[in-house]
């Protein structure tokens, strides 16, 4: 059987659709409420038939109140049975790559292969000061951290350090039973080139439109091929704002009302150079996101997601569904996109054993990796 042409791909059929959760804090709520709501969204995603859920990680800002995506992922893996759960993304500049690698292998084994590890370089934030890793680690250390993390997750029995992380060879325990893929959050050509050299798939963010993402993916393919990687076996992930209403204007208005309160949290980043952070014009940024993402009627959302599914090498679409409002509205959005836009089967209509065997979970999850 030949693969579908790239122009014929459909979201939810040929390309997996996941949720991308911020756990954003809204005025009048508590941090605990934001975390509990995000956990409920993850469980709702499984019930609605999505392929998975990816958790954002932030420090010291209300845009997202989850400081450890891998800890949240562990909790959600324990509360679900079939979906993939990933990190989008663990900030690698703030932590030791071996410590993160050990946690990733542990979760992957305990979940039967349902864990997905996404990492990012982060920013020149106060995080580097608090955790003691320093600005140089952010500016020049990402390559060394990725290189060491890649070797730790390769399945090798023992691993030694590198120049930035020097240590004698140690046993990899627990040792991964397969090479665990790592997605790399990328917003710039240098990071794309770095991920491509390692053959690691990309996590593409909300800020870029399809043309910008296609350009980065084309660059990735050229660089990866030049380093001997088979780009046809690499499945990237692309994040998109998503909201559905009966018509396009209703959806746009809902996002215009609900999203600025979340985005305002990005202005709380403390840059080490003292410069302001976050979008200068929140209203203009919201308008851009509404224009380039699936926010509208079911028909518009489907067309936009199917178009996103044609991005070269993308196998996973990650939908940020918290933009229009609080808990009830977000839960409604999750179920309506699944039902009216993607035509996903719900938990009630799928035949899933109450207590699946470990081997069944492994088989299901690993068949859905797409990498």
XYZ file of C-alpha atoms in Angstrom:
371
model
C 0.000 0.000 0.000
C 1.343 3.434 -0.876
C 1.165 6.352 1.529
C -1.411 9.059 1.010
C -0.098 12.050 -0.925
C 0.825 14.874 1.437
C -1.963 17.047 0.016
C -4.546 14.378 0.906
C -3.707 14.083 4.597
C -6.515 14.688 7.055
C -6.311 15.763 10.686
C -7.489 12.982 12.961
C -7.082 10.386 10.231
C -3.564 10.562 8.779
C -2.158 13.013 11.334
C -2.742 12.527 15.074
C -4.481 15.301 16.996
C -3.498 16.013 20.596
C -4.210 18.726 23.146
C -1.570 21.254 24.206
C -2.285 22.368 27.773
C -0.941 25.549 29.350
C -2.532 25.238 32.799
C -2.926 28.991 32.542
C -4.016 31.048 35.547
C -6.975 33.345 35.028
C -7.912 36.373 37.180
C -10.110 35.382 40.096
C -8.995 31.747 40.103
C -6.213 30.019 42.040
C -3.112 28.224 40.847
C -4.541 24.986 42.267
C -7.704 25.478 40.205
C -5.661 26.024 37.023
C -3.747 22.791 37.598
C -6.871 20.787 38.465
C -8.659 22.111 35.388
C -5.741 21.178 33.122
C -5.731 17.677 34.571
C -9.447 17.371 33.830
C -8.835 18.567 30.259
C -6.336 15.752 29.831
C -8.832 13.152 30.979
C -11.486 14.710 28.749
C -9.124 14.365 25.780
C -8.943 10.618 26.298
C -12.727 10.335 26.605
C -13.185 12.384 23.415
C -10.813 10.222 21.367
C -7.739 12.443 20.976
C -4.376 10.769 20.430
C -2.668 12.484 23.334
C -2.008 15.462 25.573
C 1.151 17.581 25.858
C 1.886 19.770 28.888
C 3.633 23.141 28.849
C 6.279 24.095 31.414
C 6.859 27.593 32.804
C 8.492 29.101 35.876
C 7.399 32.087 37.948
C 4.670 33.361 35.570
C 0.895 32.961 35.416
C 0.774 32.212 31.666
C 1.251 28.611 32.738
C 1.507 27.496 36.358
C 3.006 24.048 35.749
C 6.737 24.264 36.655
C 7.449 20.608 35.870
C 5.827 19.202 32.752
C 7.287 15.765 33.413
C 5.727 15.622 36.898
C 2.342 16.648 35.490
C 2.755 14.065 32.725
C 3.421 11.349 35.301
C 0.234 12.220 37.160
C -1.834 12.277 33.975
C -0.353 8.995 32.740
C -1.536 7.419 35.976
C -5.048 8.795 35.455
C -5.434 7.622 31.835
C -5.229 4.298 30.035
C -4.577 4.756 26.335
C -3.461 8.223 25.262
C 0.073 9.495 24.820
C 1.191 12.165 27.296
C 4.062 14.484 26.441
C 5.978 17.534 27.592
C 5.933 20.702 25.478
C 8.439 21.341 26.678
C 10.825 20.605 29.542
C 13.272 23.523 29.783
C 16.620 21.846 29.246
C 18.680 24.926 30.141
C 17.431 24.639 33.739
C 18.209 20.988 34.442
C 20.798 18.286 34.016
C 20.132 16.190 30.890
C 20.900 12.898 32.661
C 18.395 13.621 35.429
C 15.753 14.378 32.816
C 16.727 11.294 30.830
C 16.339 9.044 33.864
C 12.850 10.427 34.522
C 11.864 10.036 30.873
C 12.922 6.377 30.753
C 11.121 5.701 34.019
C 7.853 7.183 32.735
C 8.175 5.497 29.354
C 8.593 2.074 30.922
C 5.915 2.490 33.600
C 3.371 3.793 31.074
C 3.948 1.070 28.498
C 5.448 3.490 25.978
C 2.849 6.263 26.276
C 5.256 9.018 27.377
C 6.579 11.612 24.886
C 9.517 13.861 25.747
C 9.674 17.363 24.327
C 12.459 19.732 25.363
C 13.182 23.395 24.783
C 16.076 25.783 25.182
C 13.991 28.262 27.161
C 14.794 31.947 27.319
C 17.176 34.392 29.026
C 14.889 34.427 32.031
C 15.483 34.679 35.762
C 15.046 30.874 35.860
C 18.726 30.566 34.959
C 19.627 32.624 38.018
C 17.287 30.798 40.381
C 18.415 27.321 39.361
C 22.064 28.298 39.101
C 22.642 27.141 35.531
C 23.539 30.623 34.268
C 23.223 32.596 31.060
C 26.081 30.760 29.336
C 24.177 27.489 29.649
C 21.269 29.086 27.766
C 23.442 30.764 25.151
C 25.914 27.968 24.328
C 24.957 24.830 26.234
C 21.887 23.525 24.410
C 23.888 21.440 21.929
C 25.848 19.662 24.682
C 22.690 19.003 26.691
C 20.878 17.540 23.671
C 23.893 15.432 22.727
C 24.102 13.884 26.189
C 20.337 13.402 26.466
C 20.300 11.663 23.082
C 22.979 9.186 24.122
C 21.267 8.513 27.453
C 17.985 7.649 25.700
C 19.621 5.608 22.929
C 19.510 2.247 24.678
C 23.262 2.169 25.334
C 24.229 0.190 28.487
C 26.602 2.905 29.719
C 27.151 6.585 28.991
C 29.956 9.030 29.788
C 29.699 12.795 29.931
C 30.936 15.426 27.491
C 32.964 18.622 27.850
C 30.148 20.622 29.437
C 28.878 17.758 31.572
C 32.023 15.797 32.438
C 31.675 12.489 34.275
C 33.092 8.974 34.020
C 31.037 6.237 32.302
C 28.053 5.124 34.369
C 25.420 2.447 33.842
C 22.129 3.614 32.344
C 19.522 2.504 34.882
C 16.746 2.015 34.039
C 17.981 1.250 30.548
C 15.455 2.091 27.824
C 14.184 -0.887 25.869
C 14.116 1.251 22.710
C 15.563 4.558 21.551
C 13.220 7.134 23.061
C 12.503 10.037 20.668
C 12.965 13.629 21.792
C 11.021 16.515 20.233
C 12.827 19.867 20.199
C 10.886 23.144 20.518
C 12.245 25.345 17.728
C 11.523 28.925 16.750
C 14.765 29.819 14.947
C 16.938 28.356 12.167
C 19.910 27.585 14.490
C 17.721 25.447 16.761
C 16.177 23.750 13.716
C 19.671 22.919 12.434
C 20.695 21.552 15.828
C 17.646 19.278 16.067
C 18.181 18.144 12.472
C 21.800 17.189 13.131
C 20.588 14.921 15.926
C 17.635 13.616 13.899
C 15.240 14.842 16.591
C 11.746 15.919 15.452
C 10.579 19.505 15.926
C 7.933 21.025 18.168
C 6.660 24.068 16.258
C 4.925 26.768 18.283
C 1.769 28.863 18.096
C 3.359 32.104 16.930
C 4.304 30.908 13.414
C 1.921 30.617 10.464
C 1.940 27.679 8.046
C 4.339 29.325 5.600
C 6.853 30.023 8.361
C 6.546 26.464 9.650
C 6.920 25.012 6.157
C 10.119 27.019 5.692
C 11.579 25.693 8.953
C 10.571 22.134 8.043
C 12.184 22.415 4.601
C 15.376 23.647 6.244
C 15.190 20.768 8.720
C 14.794 18.182 5.952
C 17.856 19.448 4.082
C 20.041 19.518 7.189
C 18.847 16.171 8.523
C 19.418 14.462 5.168
C 22.927 15.946 4.988
C 23.658 14.289 8.350
C 22.423 10.888 7.213
C 18.945 10.861 8.762
C 15.912 9.429 6.957
C 13.497 12.356 7.120
C 10.586 10.106 6.135
C 10.861 8.381 9.520
C 10.791 11.598 11.552
C 7.397 12.895 12.730
C 7.226 16.532 13.775
C 4.592 18.194 15.982
C 2.897 21.539 15.327
C 0.944 23.563 17.907
C -2.198 25.514 16.976
C -4.732 27.645 18.795
C -8.159 26.039 18.337
C -11.663 27.179 19.190
C -14.999 26.294 17.608
C -18.378 28.049 17.660
C -21.391 28.027 15.365
C -19.835 30.655 13.097
C -16.463 32.253 12.480
C -17.205 35.613 14.078
C -18.549 34.044 17.268
C -15.356 32.033 17.629
C -13.136 35.032 16.922
C -15.007 37.156 19.473
C -14.712 34.433 22.122
C -10.946 34.271 21.656
C -10.644 38.071 21.624
C -12.386 38.160 25.012
C -10.728 35.180 26.664
C -7.163 34.958 25.382
C -5.649 38.341 26.377
C -5.923 37.493 30.093
C -3.753 34.421 29.503
C -1.271 36.136 27.192
C -0.792 38.927 29.708
C 1.025 36.371 31.841
C 3.892 36.298 29.331
C 4.730 39.859 30.372
C 5.686 38.473 33.792
C 8.872 36.894 32.431
C 11.913 38.497 34.095
C 14.673 38.842 31.523
C 18.223 38.864 32.833
C 18.962 41.922 30.704
C 16.027 43.826 32.205
C 14.170 44.275 28.911
C 10.370 43.880 28.811
C 8.911 40.520 27.763
C 5.720 39.383 26.062
C 3.809 40.860 23.103
C 3.814 44.648 23.006
C 0.277 44.758 21.597
C -1.848 41.931 22.999
C -4.891 42.770 20.868
C -2.867 42.705 17.639
C -1.241 39.417 18.624
C -4.638 37.851 19.344
C -5.897 38.987 15.938
C -2.899 37.342 14.288
C -3.512 34.059 16.134
C -7.206 34.073 15.175
C -6.276 34.646 11.541
C -3.669 31.883 11.238
C -5.216 29.157 13.395
C -8.390 27.003 13.444
C -10.704 29.373 15.304
C -14.145 29.509 13.744
C -17.041 27.370 12.598
C -16.610 23.576 12.433
C -16.059 23.905 8.685
C -13.346 26.554 9.040
C -11.632 24.614 11.823
C -11.638 21.423 9.772
C -10.238 23.166 6.711
C -7.509 24.850 8.773
C -6.511 21.627 10.530
C -6.470 19.657 7.286
C -4.242 22.328 5.788
C -1.932 22.106 8.801
C -1.843 18.335 8.330
C -0.136 18.867 4.968
C 2.946 20.450 6.546
C 5.888 18.308 5.398
C 6.863 15.756 8.025
C 4.239 16.796 10.588
C 2.538 13.791 12.167
C 1.086 15.395 15.303
C -1.125 18.489 15.667
C -1.252 19.956 19.183
C -4.331 22.077 19.918
C -4.283 24.835 22.542
C -7.937 24.942 23.576
C -7.824 27.183 26.669
C -7.999 30.462 24.761
C -11.681 31.340 25.028
C -12.422 31.050 28.709
C -12.632 28.928 31.820
C -13.198 25.287 32.648
C -16.695 24.642 31.290
C -16.082 26.436 28.021
C -12.771 24.624 27.503
C -14.347 21.225 28.158
C -17.073 22.058 25.658
C -14.404 23.060 23.121
C -12.512 19.796 23.615
C -15.571 17.661 23.005
C -16.968 19.767 20.176
C -13.717 19.816 18.204
C -13.449 16.079 18.647
C -17.022 15.445 17.576
C -17.883 18.173 15.057
C -14.479 18.906 13.515
C -12.447 15.709 13.726
C -15.169 13.062 13.890
C -13.311 11.229 16.660
C -14.851 8.255 18.397
C -15.620 8.819 22.071
C -14.635 6.571 24.940
C -18.165 5.238 25.145
C -18.092 3.991 21.538
C -14.596 2.510 21.674
C -13.988 -0.974 22.979
C -11.265 -0.436 25.577
C -10.708 -2.997 28.357
C -11.169 -1.613 31.860
C -7.771 -2.931 32.882
C -5.621 -3.387 29.762
C -2.621 -5.638 29.970
C 0.806 -4.039 29.919
C 1.562 -5.618 26.546
C -1.682 -4.283 25.062
C -0.817 -0.771 26.203
C 2.686 -1.070 24.755
C 1.375 -2.276 21.408
C -1.278 0.426 21.149
C 0.922 3.307 22.186
C 3.950 2.387 20.113
C 1.924 1.860 16.973
C 0.709 5.479 17.370
C 4.132 7.063 17.761
C 4.492 8.038 14.102
C 8.243 8.527 14.455
